[in-house]
PDB file of C-alpha atoms and ligand atoms in Angstrom:
ATOM      1  CA  UNK A 858       4.421   5.547  24.431  1.00  0.00           C
ATOM      2  CA  UNK A 859       7.433   5.226  22.077  1.00  0.00           C
ATOM      3  CA  UNK A 860       6.920   5.847  18.369  1.00  0.00           C
ATOM      4  CA  UNK A 861       6.061   2.641  16.539  1.00  0.00           C
ATOM      5  CA  UNK A 862       5.964   2.403  12.765  1.00  0.00           C
ATOM      6  CA  UNK A 863       3.488  -0.107  11.359  1.00  0.00           C
ATOM      7  CA  UNK A 864       4.495  -1.874   8.153  1.00  0.00           C
ATOM      8  CA  UNK A 865       1.336  -3.248   6.585  1.00  0.00           C
ATOM      9  CA  UNK A 866       0.817  -5.518   3.570  1.00  0.00           C
ATOM     10  CA  UNK A 867      -2.119  -7.541   2.279  1.00  0.00           C
ATOM     11  CA  UNK A 868      -0.139 -10.786   1.882  1.00  0.00           C
ATOM     12  CA  UNK A 869       2.555 -12.471   3.967  1.00  0.00           C
ATOM     13  CA  UNK A 870       4.628 -12.946   0.800  1.00  0.00           C
ATOM     14  CA  UNK A 871       4.755  -9.150   0.316  1.00  0.00           C
ATOM     15  CA  UNK A 872       6.740  -8.877   3.579  1.00  0.00           C
ATOM     16  CA  UNK A 873       9.119 -11.770   2.964  1.00  0.00           C
ATOM     17  CA  UNK A 874      12.534 -10.841   4.336  1.00  0.00           C
ATOM     18  CA  UNK A 875      11.350  -8.143   6.735  1.00  0.00           C
ATOM     19  CA  UNK A 876      10.371 -10.712   9.337  1.00  0.00           C
ATOM     20  CA  UNK A 877      13.794 -12.395   9.066  1.00  0.00           C
ATOM     21  CA  UNK A 878      15.445  -9.001   9.618  1.00  0.00           C
ATOM     22  CA  UNK A 879      13.324  -8.172  12.681  1.00  0.00           C
ATOM     23  CA  UNK A 880      15.351  -7.782  15.898  1.00  0.00           C
ATOM     24  CA  UNK A 881      13.744  -9.009  19.133  1.00  0.00           C
ATOM     25  CA  UNK A 882      10.724 -10.453  17.290  1.00  0.00           C
ATOM     26  CA  UNK A 883       7.571 -11.020  19.309  1.00  0.00           C
ATOM     27  CA  UNK A 884       4.486 -12.651  17.805  1.00  0.00           C
ATOM     28  CA  UNK A 885       1.051 -11.357  18.859  1.00  0.00           C
ATOM     29  CA  UNK A 886      -2.302 -12.750  17.662  1.00  0.00           C
ATOM     30  CA  UNK A 887      -5.247 -10.325  17.469  1.00  0.00           C
ATOM     31  CA  UNK A 888      -8.532 -10.356  15.529  1.00  0.00           C
ATOM     32  CA  UNK A 889      -7.478 -13.535  13.735  1.00  0.00           C
ATOM     33  CA  UNK A 890      -4.299 -11.931  12.459  1.00  0.00           C
ATOM     34  CA  UNK A 891      -0.630 -12.350  13.281  1.00  0.00           C
ATOM     35  CA  UNK A 892       1.373  -9.249  14.184  1.00  0.00           C
ATOM     36  CA  UNK A 893       5.121  -9.127  14.839  1.00  0.00           C
ATOM     37  CA  UNK A 894       6.709  -6.460  16.970  1.00  0.00           C
ATOM     38  CA  UNK A 895      10.444  -5.740  17.098  1.00  0.00           C
ATOM     39  CA  UNK A 896      12.992  -3.374  15.579  1.00  0.00           C
ATOM     40  CA  UNK A 897      14.309  -2.778  12.077  1.00  0.00           C
ATOM     41  CA  UNK A 898      17.530  -0.753  12.061  1.00  0.00           C
ATOM     42  CA  UNK A 899      16.802   0.153  15.675  1.00  0.00           C
ATOM     43  CA  UNK A 900      13.355   1.586  14.805  1.00  0.00           C
ATOM     44  CA  UNK A 901      10.436   0.069  16.784  1.00  0.00           C
ATOM     45  CA  UNK A 902       8.048  -1.503  14.273  1.00  0.00           C
ATOM     46  CA  UNK A 903       5.028  -3.747  14.050  1.00  0.00           C
ATOM     47  CA  UNK A 904       4.741  -5.931  10.944  1.00  0.00           C
ATOM     48  CA  UNK A 905       1.178  -6.783   9.942  1.00  0.00           C
ATOM     49  CA  UNK A 906      -0.648  -8.544   7.122  1.00  0.00           C
ATOM     50  CA  UNK A 907      -4.253  -7.577   6.607  1.00  0.00           C
ATOM     51  CA  UNK A 908      -5.500 -10.060   4.058  1.00  0.00           C
ATOM     52  CA  UNK A 909      -7.170  -8.748   0.930  1.00  0.00           C
ATOM     53  CA  UNK A 910      -9.780  -6.011   0.578  1.00  0.00           C
ATOM     54  CA  UNK A 911     -10.877  -2.789   2.238  1.00  0.00           C
ATOM     55  CA  UNK A 912     -12.674  -4.276   5.249  1.00  0.00           C
ATOM     56  CA  UNK A 913      -9.769  -6.571   6.165  1.00  0.00           C
ATOM     57  CA  UNK A 914      -7.358  -3.662   5.759  1.00  0.00           C
ATOM     58  CA  UNK A 915      -9.507  -1.329   7.880  1.00  0.00           C
ATOM     59  CA  UNK A 916      -9.806  -3.845  10.730  1.00  0.00           C
ATOM     60  CA  UNK A 917      -6.051  -4.422  10.735  1.00  0.00           C
ATOM     61  CA  UNK A 918      -5.360  -0.682  10.680  1.00  0.00           C
ATOM     62  CA  UNK A 919      -7.613  -0.049  13.679  1.00  0.00           C
ATOM     63  CA  UNK A 920      -5.881  -2.850  15.621  1.00  0.00           C
ATOM     64  CA  UNK A 921      -2.492  -1.320  14.731  1.00  0.00           C
ATOM     65  CA  UNK A 922      -3.536   1.942  16.368  1.00  0.00           C
ATOM     66  CA  UNK A 923      -5.617   0.623  19.284  1.00  0.00           C
ATOM     67  CA  UNK A 924      -3.488  -2.345  20.356  1.00  0.00           C
ATOM     68  CA  UNK A 925       0.011  -1.536  19.119  1.00  0.00           C
ATOM     69  CA  UNK A 926      -0.075   2.267  19.388  1.00  0.00           C
ATOM     70  CA  UNK A 927       1.184   2.700  15.811  1.00  0.00           C
ATOM     71  CA  UNK A 928       2.291   6.298  15.314  1.00  0.00           C
ATOM     72  CA  UNK A 929       2.898   6.003  11.533  1.00  0.00           C
ATOM     73  CA  UNK A 930       1.663   3.464   8.979  1.00  0.00           C
ATOM     74  CA  UNK A 931       3.424   2.479   5.762  1.00  0.00           C
ATOM     75  CA  UNK A 932       1.737   0.107   3.314  1.00  0.00           C
ATOM     76  CA  UNK A 933       3.867  -1.975   0.960  1.00  0.00           C
ATOM     77  CA  UNK A 934       2.539  -4.346  -1.678  1.00  0.00           C
ATOM     78  CA  UNK A 935       1.554  -4.762  -5.321  1.00  0.00           C
ATOM     79  CA  UNK A 936      -0.944  -3.018  -7.585  1.00  0.00           C
ATOM     80  CA  UNK A 937      -2.218  -2.970 -11.130  1.00  0.00           C
ATOM     81  CA  UNK A 938      -0.664  -0.145 -13.165  1.00  0.00           C
ATOM     82  CA  UNK A 939      -3.242   1.972 -14.980  1.00  0.00           C
ATOM     83  CA  UNK A 940      -1.606   5.369 -15.484  1.00  0.00           C
ATOM     84  CA  UNK A 941       0.132   6.210 -18.762  1.00  0.00           C
ATOM     85  CA  UNK A 942       3.685   4.848 -18.727  1.00  0.00           C
ATOM     86  CA  UNK A 943       3.166   2.877 -15.514  1.00  0.00           C
ATOM     87  CA  UNK A 944       4.686  -0.499 -16.396  1.00  0.00           C
ATOM     88  CA  UNK A 945       5.053  -3.855 -14.684  1.00  0.00           C
ATOM     89  CA  UNK A 946       8.075  -3.645 -12.366  1.00  0.00           C
ATOM     90  CA  UNK A 947       7.661   0.121 -11.788  1.00  0.00           C
ATOM     91  CA  UNK A 948       6.965   1.532  -8.343  1.00  0.00           C
ATOM     92  CA  UNK A 949       4.126   3.893  -7.371  1.00  0.00           C
ATOM     93  CA  UNK A 950       4.287   5.980  -4.195  1.00  0.00           C
ATOM     94  CA  UNK A 951       0.773   7.128  -3.304  1.00  0.00           C
ATOM     95  CA  UNK A 952       0.193  10.761  -2.483  1.00  0.00           C
ATOM     96  CA  UNK A 953      -3.608  10.438  -2.312  1.00  0.00           C
ATOM     97  CA  UNK A 954      -6.137   7.618  -2.151  1.00  0.00           C
ATOM     98  CA  UNK A 955      -9.640   7.139  -3.607  1.00  0.00           C
ATOM     99  CA  UNK A 956     -12.225   4.353  -3.235  1.00  0.00           C
ATOM    100  CA  UNK A 957     -13.152   3.629  -6.841  1.00  0.00           C
ATOM    101  CA  UNK A 958     -16.160   1.541  -5.756  1.00  0.00           C
ATOM    102  CA  UNK A 959     -17.610   4.180  -3.398  1.00  0.00           C
ATOM    103  CA  UNK A 960     -20.918   5.340  -4.887  1.00  0.00           C
ATOM    104  CA  UNK A 961     -23.630   6.766  -2.668  1.00  0.00           C
ATOM    105  CA  UNK A 962     -25.092   8.864  -5.478  1.00  0.00           C
ATOM    106  CA  UNK A 963     -27.458  10.615  -5.707  1.00  0.00           C
ATOM    107  CA  UNK A 964     -27.249  11.256  -1.945  1.00  0.00           C
ATOM    108  CA  UNK A 965     -23.570  12.209  -2.245  1.00  0.00           C
ATOM    109  CA  UNK A 966     -21.392  12.778  -5.301  1.00  0.00           C
ATOM    110  CA  UNK A 967     -19.942   9.581  -6.740  1.00  0.00           C
ATOM    111  CA  UNK A 968     -16.657   8.629  -4.933  1.00  0.00           C
ATOM    112  CA  UNK A 969     -17.360  10.904  -1.948  1.00  0.00           C
ATOM    113  CA  UNK A 970     -17.068   9.120   1.404  1.00  0.00           C
ATOM    114  CA  UNK A 971     -20.510   9.752   2.912  1.00  0.00           C
ATOM    115  CA  UNK A 972     -20.460  12.303   5.733  1.00  0.00           C
ATOM    116  CA  UNK A 973     -16.724  13.018   5.279  1.00  0.00           C
ATOM    117  CA  UNK A 974     -17.217  15.653   2.576  1.00  0.00           C
ATOM    118  CA  UNK A 975     -14.184  14.292   0.753  1.00  0.00           C
ATOM    119  CA  UNK A 976     -13.368  11.684  -1.876  1.00  0.00           C
ATOM    120  CA  UNK A 977      -9.602  11.807  -1.655  1.00  0.00           C
ATOM    121  CA  UNK A 978      -7.549  11.120   1.434  1.00  0.00           C
ATOM    122  CA  UNK A 979      -4.049  12.545   1.183  1.00  0.00           C
ATOM    123  CA  UNK A 980      -0.933  10.685   2.228  1.00  0.00           C
ATOM    124  CA  UNK A 981       1.176  12.321   4.913  1.00  0.00           C
ATOM    125  CA  UNK A 982       3.530  14.714   3.038  1.00  0.00           C
ATOM    126  CA  UNK A 983       6.641  14.155   5.208  1.00  0.00           C
ATOM    127  CA  UNK A 984       6.322  10.361   5.254  1.00  0.00           C
ATOM    128  CA  UNK A 985       5.609  10.319   1.510  1.00  0.00           C
ATOM    129  CA  UNK A 986       8.691  12.442   0.818  1.00  0.00           C
ATOM    130  CA  UNK A 987      10.830  10.097   2.919  1.00  0.00           C
ATOM    131  CA  UNK A 988       9.375   7.100   1.042  1.00  0.00           C
ATOM    132  CA  UNK A 989       9.890   8.732  -2.340  1.00  0.00           C
ATOM    133  CA  UNK A 990      13.500   9.680  -1.565  1.00  0.00           C
ATOM    134  CA  UNK A 991      14.146   6.153  -0.307  1.00  0.00           C
ATOM    135  CA  UNK A 992      12.689   4.603  -3.476  1.00  0.00           C
ATOM    136  CA  UNK A 993      14.843   6.888  -5.638  1.00  0.00           C
ATOM    137  CA  UNK A 994      18.146   5.925  -4.044  1.00  0.00           C
ATOM    138  CA  UNK A 995      17.380   2.230  -3.547  1.00  0.00           C
ATOM    139  CA  UNK A 996      18.966   0.301  -6.459  1.00  0.00           C
ATOM    140  CA  UNK A 997      15.906  -1.750  -7.431  1.00  0.00           C
ATOM    141  CA  UNK A 998      16.375  -4.387 -10.123  1.00  0.00           C
ATOM    142  CA  UNK A 999      13.553  -5.947 -12.138  1.00  0.00           C
ATOM    143  CA  UNK A1000      15.024  -9.354 -13.082  1.00  0.00           C
ATOM    144  CA  UNK A1001      15.391  -9.808 -16.846  1.00  0.00           C
ATOM    145  CA  UNK A1002      14.670  -6.141 -17.632  1.00  0.00           C
ATOM    146  CA  UNK A1003      17.448  -3.877 -18.855  1.00  0.00           C
ATOM    147  CA  UNK A1004      15.609  -0.607 -18.232  1.00  0.00           C
ATOM    148  CA  UNK A1005      15.808   1.093 -14.816  1.00  0.00           C
ATOM    149  CA  UNK A1006      12.849   0.793 -12.471  1.00  0.00           C
ATOM    150  CA  UNK A1007      10.723   3.946 -12.765  1.00  0.00           C
ATOM    151  CA  UNK A1008       9.400   5.545  -9.568  1.00  0.00           C
ATOM    152  CA  UNK A1009       6.041   7.321  -9.933  1.00  0.00           C
ATOM    153  CA  UNK A1010       4.127   9.438  -7.456  1.00  0.00           C
ATOM    154  CA  UNK A1011       0.377   9.979  -7.635  1.00  0.00           C
ATOM    155  CA  UNK A1012      -3.149   8.830  -6.924  1.00  0.00           C
ATOM    156  CA  UNK A1013      -3.866   5.212  -5.944  1.00  0.00           C
ATOM    157  CA  UNK A1014      -7.447   3.932  -6.231  1.00  0.00           C
ATOM    158  CA  UNK A1015      -8.749   1.044  -4.123  1.00  0.00           C
ATOM    159  CA  UNK A1016     -11.828  -1.151  -4.473  1.00  0.00           C
ATOM    160  CA  UNK A1017     -13.062  -4.597  -3.573  1.00  0.00           C
ATOM    161  CA  UNK A1018     -12.359  -6.195  -6.920  1.00  0.00           C
ATOM    162  CA  UNK A1019      -9.329  -7.631  -8.672  1.00  0.00           C
ATOM    163  CA  UNK A1020      -9.479  -5.798 -11.998  1.00  0.00           C
ATOM    164  CA  UNK A1021      -8.597  -8.187 -14.817  1.00  0.00           C
ATOM    165  CA  UNK A1022     -11.370  -8.243 -17.399  1.00  0.00           C
ATOM    166  CA  UNK A1023     -11.313  -6.712 -20.864  1.00  0.00           C
ATOM    167  CA  UNK A1024     -13.024  -3.334 -20.812  1.00  0.00           C
ATOM    168  CA  UNK A1025     -13.288  -3.269 -17.017  1.00  0.00           C
ATOM    169  CA  UNK A1026     -10.252  -1.065 -16.445  1.00  0.00           C
ATOM    170  CA  UNK A1027     -11.277   1.285 -19.284  1.00  0.00           C
ATOM    171  CA  UNK A1028     -14.733   1.664 -17.769  1.00  0.00           C
ATOM    172  CA  UNK A1029     -13.366   2.365 -14.277  1.00  0.00           C
ATOM    173  CA  UNK A1030     -10.805   4.845 -15.598  1.00  0.00           C
ATOM    174  CA  UNK A1031     -13.354   6.682 -17.747  1.00  0.00           C
ATOM    175  CA  UNK A1032     -15.725   7.068 -14.789  1.00  0.00           C
ATOM    176  CA  UNK A1033     -12.939   8.368 -12.540  1.00  0.00           C
ATOM    177  CA  UNK A1034     -11.627  10.717 -15.256  1.00  0.00           C
ATOM    178  CA  UNK A1035     -15.148  12.059 -15.597  1.00  0.00           C
ATOM    179  CA  UNK A1036     -15.003  13.062 -11.925  1.00  0.00           C
ATOM    180  CA  UNK A1037     -11.487  14.498 -12.338  1.00  0.00           C
ATOM    181  CA  UNK A1038      -9.487  11.576 -10.929  1.00  0.00           C
ATOM    182  CA  UNK A1039      -6.576   9.969 -12.760  1.00  0.00           C
ATOM    183  CA  UNK A1040      -5.088   7.135 -10.714  1.00  0.00           C
ATOM    184  CA  UNK A1041      -1.726   5.603 -11.510  1.00  0.00           C
ATOM    185  CA  UNK A1042      -2.514   2.290  -9.834  1.00  0.00           C
ATOM    186  CA  UNK A1043      -5.443   0.139  -8.699  1.00  0.00           C
ATOM    187  CA  UNK A1044      -5.394  -2.128  -5.670  1.00  0.00           C
ATOM    188  CA  UNK A1045      -7.694  -3.270  -2.860  1.00  0.00           C
ATOM    189  CA  UNK A1046      -6.624  -1.773   0.479  1.00  0.00           C
ATOM    190  CA  UNK A1047      -4.867   1.589   0.688  1.00  0.00           C
ATOM    191  CA  UNK A1048      -7.850   3.956   0.545  1.00  0.00           C
ATOM    192  CA  UNK A1049      -9.370   2.085   3.496  1.00  0.00           C
ATOM    193  CA  UNK A1050      -6.125   2.252   5.480  1.00  0.00           C
ATOM    194  CA  UNK A1051      -5.838   5.962   4.642  1.00  0.00           C
ATOM    195  CA  UNK A1052      -9.361   6.597   5.950  1.00  0.00           C
ATOM    196  CA  UNK A1053      -8.676   4.799   9.242  1.00  0.00           C
ATOM    197  CA  UNK A1054      -5.352   6.614   9.645  1.00  0.00           C
ATOM    198  CA  UNK A1055      -7.050   9.957   9.000  1.00  0.00           C
ATOM    199  CA  UNK A1056      -9.684   9.147  11.646  1.00  0.00           C
ATOM    200  CA  UNK A1057      -6.912   8.362  14.164  1.00  0.00           C
ATOM    201  CA  UNK A1058      -4.733  11.295  13.114  1.00  0.00           C
ATOM    202  CA  UNK A1059      -1.883   8.930  12.236  1.00  0.00           C
ATOM    203  CA  UNK A1060       0.425   9.688   9.255  1.00  0.00           C
ATOM    204  CA  UNK A1061       0.086   7.231   6.373  1.00  0.00           C
ATOM    205  CA  UNK A1062       1.899   6.576   3.131  1.00  0.00           C
ATOM    206  CA  UNK A1063       2.121   3.686   0.680  1.00  0.00           C
ATOM    207  CA  UNK A1064       4.407   2.152  -1.902  1.00  0.00           C
ATOM    208  CA  UNK A1065       3.152  -0.317  -4.491  1.00  0.00           C
ATOM    209  CA  UNK A1066       5.128  -2.359  -7.016  1.00  0.00           C
ATOM    210  CA  UNK A1067       3.254  -2.757 -10.298  1.00  0.00           C
ATOM    211  CA  UNK A1068       2.553  -6.466 -10.798  1.00  0.00           C
ATOM    212  CA  UNK A1069       0.207  -6.197 -13.790  1.00  0.00           C
ATOM    213  CA  UNK A1070      -1.716  -3.777 -16.003  1.00  0.00           C
ATOM    214  CA  UNK A1071      -5.151  -4.687 -14.585  1.00  0.00           C
ATOM    215  CA  UNK A1072      -6.016  -6.453 -17.856  1.00  0.00           C
ATOM    216  CA  UNK A1073      -6.752 -10.022 -18.962  1.00  0.00           C
ATOM    217  CA  UNK A1074      -3.148 -11.059 -18.219  1.00  0.00           C
ATOM    218  CA  UNK A1075      -3.288  -9.632 -14.673  1.00  0.00           C
ATOM    219  CA  UNK A1076      -3.569 -12.909 -12.801  1.00  0.00           C
ATOM    220  CA  UNK A1077      -0.996 -14.747 -15.015  1.00  0.00           C
ATOM    221  CA  UNK A1078       2.146 -15.033 -12.907  1.00  0.00           C
ATOM    222  CA  UNK A1079       0.874 -12.880 -10.049  1.00  0.00           C
ATOM    223  CA  UNK A1080       2.098 -15.128  -7.225  1.00  0.00           C
ATOM    224  CA  UNK A1081       5.504 -15.602  -8.827  1.00  0.00           C
ATOM    225  CA  UNK A1082       5.865 -11.818  -9.276  1.00  0.00           C
ATOM    226  CA  UNK A1083       4.990 -11.189  -5.620  1.00  0.00           C
ATOM    227  CA  UNK A1084       7.539 -13.667  -4.292  1.00  0.00           C
ATOM    228  CA  UNK A1085      10.349 -13.028  -6.780  1.00  0.00           C
ATOM    229  CA  UNK A1086      10.130  -9.291  -7.482  1.00  0.00           C
ATOM    230  CA  UNK A1087       7.746  -7.283  -5.282  1.00  0.00           C
ATOM    231  CA  UNK A1088       8.864  -8.777  -1.982  1.00  0.00           C
ATOM    232  CA  UNK A1089      12.498  -7.980  -2.865  1.00  0.00           C
ATOM    233  CA  UNK A1090      11.576  -4.361  -3.656  1.00  0.00           C
ATOM    234  CA  UNK A1091       9.545  -4.068  -0.441  1.00  0.00           C
ATOM    235  CA  UNK A1092      12.383  -5.456   1.628  1.00  0.00           C
ATOM    236  CA  UNK A1093      14.983  -3.066   0.196  1.00  0.00           C
ATOM    237  CA  UNK A1094      12.705  -0.011   0.302  1.00  0.00           C
ATOM    238  CA  UNK A1095      11.450  -0.582   3.859  1.00  0.00           C
ATOM    239  CA  UNK A1096      14.935  -1.362   5.226  1.00  0.00           C
ATOM    240  CA  UNK A1097      16.309   1.823   3.643  1.00  0.00           C
ATOM    241  CA  UNK A1098      13.325   3.824   4.921  1.00  0.00           C
ATOM    242  CA  UNK A1099      14.005   2.563   8.451  1.00  0.00           C
ATOM    243  CA  UNK A1100      17.693   3.528   8.123  1.00  0.00           C
ATOM    244  CA  UNK A1101      16.594   7.013   7.007  1.00  0.00           C
ATOM    245  CA  UNK A1102      14.015   7.392   9.796  1.00  0.00           C
ATOM    246  CA  UNK A1103      16.473   6.121  12.421  1.00  0.00           C
ATOM    247  CA  UNK A1104      18.666   9.165  11.651  1.00  0.00           C
ATOM    248  CA  UNK A1105      15.835  11.703  11.946  1.00  0.00           C
TER     249      UNK A1105
HETATM  250  N1  ADE B2298      -3.416  -5.734  -7.013  1.00  0.00           N
HETATM  251  C1  ADE B2298      -2.513  -6.109  -7.943  1.00  0.00           C
HETATM  252  N2  ADE B2298      -3.059  -6.119  -9.168  1.00  0.00           N
HETATM  253  C2  ADE B2298      -4.360  -5.759  -9.011  1.00  0.00           C
HETATM  254  C3  ADE B2298      -5.436  -5.616  -9.895  1.00  0.00           C
HETATM  255  N3  ADE B2298      -5.308  -5.861 -11.200  1.00  0.00           N
HETATM  256  N4  ADE B2298      -6.644  -5.248  -9.384  1.00  0.00           N
HETATM  257  C4  ADE B2298      -6.769  -5.015  -8.053  1.00  0.00           C
HETATM  258  N5  ADE B2298      -5.792  -5.163  -7.182  1.00  0.00           N
HETATM  259  C5  ADE B2298      -4.579  -5.517  -7.645  1.00  0.00           C
END
C-alpha cells in the first residue's frame, strides 16, 4: 500500500482551504464522518474531521488506519494556551501528549493510562521535526498584530472539557505540575489520537494555533478566530509540510 498521510482536525473550519487544494478529491463516508482522499503537492493524503473530544478523535483515528491505511497522522487545529509566554496567535507543536482528565488513582498513578504503564505519549521525532521546521519558515501573520508569530514546542494536554472558567485552568495546571507535567496548551483530542497511533505503530505529530488562554474570555470570538486566523495558519503549514515531505 502507498504511504498516505492523514490530516486530522476536530472541526471542518480548521481545514478550510485544504479541501479546495486537494487534487483528485474523492469523498468517502465512514462511521458517520466524511473523509476526503486525494493529493496535496503530489503527496497522497486523507483529510478527516473527527468532531470534538477524545472518543470522537479516537474513532476517527482508528478508521484512518483501518480503512484508509494512513501511514502518518498530523493533527492541525486550535488550543488554549496555558504555558508561560504562550499567547493567542502563537503556534504550539506537540512533542508529547497527556490526558489531563485521566485519573484511575489509587489503582494507577494519576494521569497514567491504565495498563499502558505510561502517562505521556511522545510525538514521532522525525515528523515533529519536519512540522517544526515547516512552522518556522512559513510566514504566518496574525492579523492586526505587529509582533511575529511565536512557534513553541512542548507538551499538549487533552481532556473532555472546554476549559474556560475562572480558577479551572489554575487548578488543572497545579495538579499536573504536582505530577511533573507542564503543558503549553490544552485541547480535547490529541492525546487520544496519539494513543491510537501508538497502538497502530503509526507516526503522529500535531500543530495547534492558540485561540485563547483557557480563561473566562476563551469562548469569546472562538469561531471567528478559527475561520479567520487558525484555518489560514493550518492551510499554509500543511501545504508547506506536504511540499517538504514530497521532496524526502
Ligand atoms: N481548544 C481551544 N481552546 C480550548 C480550551 N480553552 N479548552 C479546551 N480545548 C480548547
